[in-house]
């Protein structure tokens, strides 16, 4: 498995996302035994990046921490083989008055306990905090690095102006910079060029989430055909509504235009001797700003398939041909 750098961390180009570990809001997810099998399969295949968040999965009405607990238990003696990344929220539903640096310190201690570790390799702010100066956030996170509780820091879902503000704060105070930024990044849903340019200027790499565009690039959905009975769109009305309405995408996932694009991408992949899933993951991994492609999985077989998919190293000509297919959809939407 190829490795790339996030600051001093060396991470696999494929990462395992822990958002399906434990019971989620839709009543689905992986139990302890399945998480153990998934992580063992990943580590054996050279996949060392394991990403989660303090709020992933439900353990109570407020719900936080179960994914971290399952990962900590499953890694056990193999902890040092993994690069553990987790995220904190800007507030805690159980203690809404705790914000800023105090919230960060409380959150990291709770995550360390649930993950059964003495350090978090990559600690990330899940969303920029509109109520706390970025200077305060970076100072608190830098203190955690100095104390040895965190090795590198990152954030998620930032906007270009926020990236510039964070870089200015580092210049002012000499604090630790954000080394990574998690963004939705797929063939169909790409970060704005302005954002990618800002991250490149500040030396911040991307961790790409939703690389399969909420499952649309998994190869399950086709134009003119109903969603398969075992798919999320067919089995979960709430998820289906969210995805069909395009809440996380530029347009509804099951629109004719989008499904036509998916079929064209699948045909391109097949002509190259590959699957649509292999094309989707390999294209994201080929982007120069991307350090790792995060994939939410529910079985060891998915880990194996995703790892094998990244054996396809797309050439510049192949990337250009794929981009042309996607551009036709955008051109049609504008006409």
PDB file of N, CA and C in Angstrom, residues 87-143:
ATOM      1  N   UNK A  87     -11.913  13.251  15.538  1.00  0.00           N
ATOM      2  CA  UNK A  87     -12.358  14.643  15.407  1.00  0.00           C
ATOM      3  C   UNK A  87     -13.133  15.055  16.656  1.00  0.00           C
ATOM      4  N   UNK A  88     -13.122  16.358  16.916  1.00  0.00           N
ATOM      5  CA  UNK A  88     -13.905  16.900  18.016  1.00  0.00           C
ATOM      6  C   UNK A  88     -14.917  17.901  17.478  1.00  0.00           C
ATOM      7  N   UNK A  89     -16.033  18.004  18.174  1.00  0.00           N
ATOM      8  CA  UNK A  89     -17.039  19.008  17.856  1.00  0.00           C
ATOM      9  C   UNK A  89     -16.755  20.281  18.643  1.00  0.00           C
ATOM     10  N   UNK A  90     -17.322  21.382  18.198  1.00  0.00           N
ATOM     11  CA  UNK A  90     -17.084  22.662  18.855  1.00  0.00           C
ATOM     12  C   UNK A  90     -17.878  22.830  20.145  1.00  0.00           C
ATOM     13  N   UNK A  91     -18.867  21.975  20.361  1.00  0.00           N
ATOM     14  CA  UNK A  91     -19.636  22.020  21.597  1.00  0.00           C
ATOM     15  C   UNK A  91     -20.084  20.611  21.936  1.00  0.00           C
ATOM     16  N   UNK A  92     -20.483  20.437  23.192  1.00  0.00           N
ATOM     17  CA  UNK A  92     -20.917  19.149  23.699  1.00  0.00           C
ATOM     18  C   UNK A  92     -22.361  19.295  24.161  1.00  0.00           C
ATOM     19  N   UNK A  93     -23.248  18.474  23.608  1.00  0.00           N
ATOM     20  CA  UNK A  93     -24.657  18.575  23.976  1.00  0.00           C
ATOM     21  C   UNK A  93     -24.868  18.379  25.475  1.00  0.00           C
ATOM     22  N   UNK A  94     -23.999  17.615  26.115  1.00  0.00           N
ATOM     23  CA  UNK A  94     -24.135  17.393  27.545  1.00  0.00           C
ATOM     24  C   UNK A  94     -23.581  18.522  28.397  1.00  0.00           C
ATOM     25  N   UNK A  95     -22.806  19.404  27.780  1.00  0.00           N
ATOM     26  CA  UNK A  95     -22.210  20.539  28.499  1.00  0.00           C
ATOM     27  C   UNK A  95     -22.126  21.726  27.539  1.00  0.00           C
ATOM     28  N   UNK A  96     -23.258  22.300  27.157  1.00  0.00           N
ATOM     29  CA  UNK A  96     -23.297  23.308  26.090  1.00  0.00           C
ATOM     30  C   UNK A  96     -22.518  24.574  26.397  1.00  0.00           C
ATOM     31  N   UNK A  97     -22.235  24.874  27.649  1.00  0.00           N
ATOM     32  CA  UNK A  97     -21.501  26.079  27.984  1.00  0.00           C
ATOM     33  C   UNK A  97     -20.004  25.948  27.804  1.00  0.00           C
ATOM     34  N   UNK A  98     -19.519  24.748  27.580  1.00  0.00           N
ATOM     35  CA  UNK A  98     -18.084  24.502  27.421  1.00  0.00           C
ATOM     36  C   UNK A  98     -17.691  24.712  25.962  1.00  0.00           C
ATOM     37  N   UNK A  99     -16.910  25.748  25.686  1.00  0.00           N
ATOM     38  CA  UNK A  99     -16.533  26.071  24.321  1.00  0.00           C
ATOM     39  C   UNK A  99     -15.038  26.382  24.247  1.00  0.00           C
ATOM     40  N   UNK A 100     -14.564  26.570  23.031  1.00  0.00           N
ATOM     41  CA  UNK A 100     -13.189  26.987  22.811  1.00  0.00           C
ATOM     42  C   UNK A 100     -12.168  25.998  23.340  1.00  0.00           C
ATOM     43  N   UNK A 101     -11.085  26.531  23.934  1.00  0.00           N
ATOM     44  CA  UNK A 101      -9.985  25.694  24.394  1.00  0.00           C
ATOM     45  C   UNK A 101     -10.432  24.676  25.431  1.00  0.00           C
ATOM     46  N   UNK A 102     -11.336  25.071  26.334  1.00  0.00           N
ATOM     47  CA  UNK A 102     -11.804  24.137  27.360  1.00  0.00           C
ATOM     48  C   UNK A 102     -12.503  22.942  26.732  1.00  0.00           C
ATOM     49  N   UNK A 103     -13.288  23.170  25.710  1.00  0.00           N
ATOM     50  CA  UNK A 103     -13.978  22.073  25.012  1.00  0.00           C
ATOM     51  C   UNK A 103     -12.977  21.152  24.354  1.00  0.00           C
ATOM     52  N   UNK A 104     -11.951  21.712  23.718  1.00  0.00           N
ATOM     53  CA  UNK A 104     -10.950  20.895  23.028  1.00  0.00           C
ATOM     54  C   UNK A 104     -10.213  20.000  24.019  1.00  0.00           C
ATOM     55  N   UNK A 105      -9.807  20.558  25.149  1.00  0.00           N
ATOM     56  CA  UNK A 105      -9.068  19.777  26.143  1.00  0.00           C
ATOM     57  C   UNK A 105      -9.941  18.661  26.711  1.00  0.00           C
ATOM     58  N   UNK A 106     -11.207  18.972  27.002  1.00  0.00           N
ATOM     59  CA  UNK A 106     -12.109  17.939  27.522  1.00  0.00           C
ATOM     60  C   UNK A 106     -12.357  16.855  26.480  1.00  0.00           C
ATOM     61  N   UNK A 107     -12.517  17.268  25.231  1.00  0.00           N
ATOM     62  CA  UNK A 107     -12.812  16.302  24.170  1.00  0.00           C
ATOM     63  C   UNK A 107     -11.647  15.351  23.934  1.00  0.00           C
ATOM     64  N   UNK A 108     -10.417  15.875  23.928  1.00  0.00           N
ATOM     65  CA  UNK A 108      -9.282  15.001  23.652  1.00  0.00           C
ATOM     66  C   UNK A 108      -9.096  13.979  24.767  1.00  0.00           C
ATOM     67  N   UNK A 109      -9.305  14.393  26.012  1.00  0.00           N
ATOM     68  CA  UNK A 109      -9.154  13.439  27.116  1.00  0.00           C
ATOM     69  C   UNK A 109     -10.183  12.314  27.009  1.00  0.00           C
ATOM     70  N   UNK A 110     -11.415  12.663  26.639  1.00  0.00           N
ATOM     71  CA  UNK A 110     -12.452  11.643  26.486  1.00  0.00           C
ATOM     72  C   UNK A 110     -12.117  10.696  25.336  1.00  0.00           C
ATOM     73  N   UNK A 111     -11.627  11.249  24.216  1.00  0.00           N
ATOM     74  CA  UNK A 111     -11.289  10.398  23.070  1.00  0.00           C
ATOM     75  C   UNK A 111     -10.106   9.494  23.381  1.00  0.00           C
ATOM     76  N   UNK A 112      -9.109  10.001  24.085  1.00  0.00           N
ATOM     77  CA  UNK A 112      -7.967   9.165  24.464  1.00  0.00           C
ATOM     78  C   UNK A 112      -8.426   7.963  25.291  1.00  0.00           C
ATOM     79  N   UNK A 113      -9.348   8.200  26.199  1.00  0.00           N
ATOM     80  CA  UNK A 113      -9.857   7.104  27.013  1.00  0.00           C
ATOM     81  C   UNK A 113     -10.615   6.079  26.203  1.00  0.00           C
ATOM     82  N   UNK A 114     -11.489   6.555  25.319  1.00  0.00           N
ATOM     83  CA  UNK A 114     -12.283   5.612  24.518  1.00  0.00           C
ATOM     84  C   UNK A 114     -11.410   4.837  23.538  1.00  0.00           C
ATOM     85  N   UNK A 115     -10.374   5.483  23.002  1.00  0.00           N
ATOM     86  CA  UNK A 115      -9.496   4.828  22.035  1.00  0.00           C
ATOM     87  C   UNK A 115      -8.416   3.969  22.705  1.00  0.00           C
ATOM     88  N   UNK A 116      -8.343   4.014  24.033  1.00  0.00           N
ATOM     89  CA  UNK A 116      -7.387   3.211  24.803  1.00  0.00           C
ATOM     90  C   UNK A 116      -5.943   3.479  24.356  1.00  0.00           C
ATOM     91  N   UNK A 117      -5.601   4.742  24.227  1.00  0.00           N
ATOM     92  CA  UNK A 117      -4.277   5.099  23.741  1.00  0.00           C
ATOM     93  C   UNK A 117      -3.761   6.302  24.509  1.00  0.00           C
ATOM     94  N   UNK A 118      -2.442   6.513  24.423  1.00  0.00           N
ATOM     95  CA  UNK A 118      -1.850   7.670  25.097  1.00  0.00           C
ATOM     96  C   UNK A 118      -1.646   8.850  24.155  1.00  0.00           C
ATOM     97  N   UNK A 119      -1.943   8.650  22.864  1.00  0.00           N
ATOM     98  CA  UNK A 119      -1.817   9.764  21.924  1.00  0.00           C
ATOM     99  C   UNK A 119      -2.736   9.540  20.729  1.00  0.00           C
ATOM    100  N   UNK A 120      -3.184  10.645  20.161  1.00  0.00           N
ATOM    101  CA  UNK A 120      -3.964  10.622  18.918  1.00  0.00           C
ATOM    102  C   UNK A 120      -3.047  11.129  17.815  1.00  0.00           C
ATOM    103  N   UNK A 121      -2.913  10.366  16.759  1.00  0.00           N
ATOM    104  CA  UNK A 121      -1.946  10.725  15.716  1.00  0.00           C
ATOM    105  C   UNK A 121      -2.375  11.970  14.942  1.00  0.00           C
ATOM    106  N   UNK A 122      -3.648  12.054  14.597  1.00  0.00           N
ATOM    107  CA  UNK A 122      -4.160  13.223  13.885  1.00  0.00           C
ATOM    108  C   UNK A 122      -5.452  13.649  14.560  1.00  0.00           C
ATOM    109  N   UNK A 123      -5.452  14.847  15.153  1.00  0.00           N
ATOM    110  CA  UNK A 123      -6.629  15.349  15.864  1.00  0.00           C
ATOM    111  C   UNK A 123      -7.216  16.499  15.058  1.00  0.00           C
ATOM    112  N   UNK A 124      -8.520  16.393  14.752  1.00  0.00           N
ATOM    113  CA  UNK A 124      -9.120  17.294  13.777  1.00  0.00           C
ATOM    114  C   UNK A 124     -10.354  18.017  14.326  1.00  0.00           C
ATOM    115  N   UNK A 125     -10.464  19.284  13.971  1.00  0.00           N
ATOM    116  CA  UNK A 125     -11.669  20.053  14.256  1.00  0.00           C
ATOM    117  C   UNK A 125     -12.694  19.692  13.175  1.00  0.00           C
ATOM    118  N   UNK A 126     -13.842  19.144  13.593  1.00  0.00           N
ATOM    119  CA  UNK A 126     -14.784  18.614  12.611  1.00  0.00           C
ATOM    120  C   UNK A 126     -15.411  19.704  11.740  1.00  0.00           C
ATOM    121  N   UNK A 127     -15.658  20.863  12.330  1.00  0.00           N
ATOM    122  CA  UNK A 127     -16.183  22.010  11.586  1.00  0.00           C
ATOM    123  C   UNK A 127     -15.542  23.275  12.142  1.00  0.00           C
ATOM    124  N   UNK A 128     -15.197  24.240  11.293  1.00  0.00           N
ATOM    125  CA  UNK A 128     -14.694  25.514  11.819  1.00  0.00           C
ATOM    126  C   UNK A 128     -15.701  26.115  12.798  1.00  0.00           C
ATOM    127  N   UNK A 129     -15.174  26.736  13.836  1.00  0.00           N
ATOM    128  CA  UNK A 129     -16.015  27.280  14.909  1.00  0.00           C
ATOM    129  C   UNK A 129     -16.232  28.779  14.692  1.00  0.00           C
ATOM    130  N   UNK A 130     -17.457  29.200  14.373  1.00  0.00           N
ATOM    131  CA  UNK A 130     -17.700  30.629  14.144  1.00  0.00           C
ATOM    132  C   UNK A 130     -17.634  31.466  15.408  1.00  0.00           C
ATOM    133  N   UNK A 131     -17.664  30.820  16.575  1.00  0.00           N
ATOM    134  CA  UNK A 131     -17.719  31.552  17.840  1.00  0.00           C
ATOM    135  C   UNK A 131     -16.396  31.573  18.599  1.00  0.00           C
ATOM    136  N   UNK A 132     -15.380  30.883  18.081  1.00  0.00           N
ATOM    137  CA  UNK A 132     -14.082  30.841  18.755  1.00  0.00           C
ATOM    138  C   UNK A 132     -12.994  31.273  17.782  1.00  0.00           C
ATOM    139  N   UNK A 133     -12.165  32.252  18.133  1.00  0.00           N
ATOM    140  CA  UNK A 133     -11.077  32.670  17.237  1.00  0.00           C
ATOM    141  C   UNK A 133     -10.174  31.495  16.889  1.00  0.00           C
ATOM    142  N   UNK A 134      -9.752  31.441  15.641  1.00  0.00           N
ATOM    143  CA  UNK A 134      -8.901  30.334  15.227  1.00  0.00           C
ATOM    144  C   UNK A 134      -7.582  30.349  15.992  1.00  0.00           C
ATOM    145  N   UNK A 135      -7.133  31.527  16.450  1.00  0.00           N
ATOM    146  CA  UNK A 135      -5.915  31.602  17.270  1.00  0.00           C
ATOM    147  C   UNK A 135      -6.064  30.746  18.530  1.00  0.00           C
ATOM    148  N   UNK A 136      -7.238  30.823  19.168  1.00  0.00           N
ATOM    149  CA  UNK A 136      -7.464  30.056  20.383  1.00  0.00           C
ATOM    150  C   UNK A 136      -7.480  28.558  20.095  1.00  0.00           C
ATOM    151  N   UNK A 137      -8.106  28.185  18.989  1.00  0.00           N
ATOM    152  CA  UNK A 137      -8.158  26.774  18.611  1.00  0.00           C
ATOM    153  C   UNK A 137      -6.751  26.234  18.365  1.00  0.00           C
ATOM    154  N   UNK A 138      -5.960  26.965  17.581  1.00  0.00           N
ATOM    155  CA  UNK A 138      -4.615  26.502  17.255  1.00  0.00           C
ATOM    156  C   UNK A 138      -3.706  26.477  18.478  1.00  0.00           C
ATOM    157  N   UNK A 139      -3.874  27.445  19.375  1.00  0.00           N
ATOM    158  CA  UNK A 139      -3.065  27.458  20.591  1.00  0.00           C
ATOM    159  C   UNK A 139      -3.366  26.238  21.454  1.00  0.00           C
ATOM    160  N   UNK A 140      -4.642  25.908  21.599  1.00  0.00           N
ATOM    161  CA  UNK A 140      -5.018  24.739  22.403  1.00  0.00           C
ATOM    162  C   UNK A 140      -4.502  23.453  21.774  1.00  0.00           C
ATOM    163  N   UNK A 141      -4.634  23.339  20.468  1.00  0.00           N
ATOM    164  CA  UNK A 141      -4.167  22.133  19.790  1.00  0.00           C
ATOM    165  C   UNK A 141      -2.643  22.036  19.828  1.00  0.00           C
ATOM    166  N   UNK A 142      -1.959  23.176  19.712  1.00  0.00           N
ATOM    167  CA  UNK A 142      -0.502  23.171  19.789  1.00  0.00           C
ATOM    168  C   UNK A 142      -0.035  22.711  21.166  1.00  0.00           C
ATOM    169  N   UNK A 143      -0.776  23.091  22.198  1.00  0.00           N
ATOM    170  CA  UNK A 143      -0.445  22.660  23.550  1.00  0.00           C
ATOM    171  C   UNK A 143      -0.564  21.135  23.666  1.00  0.00           C
TER     172      UNK A 143
END
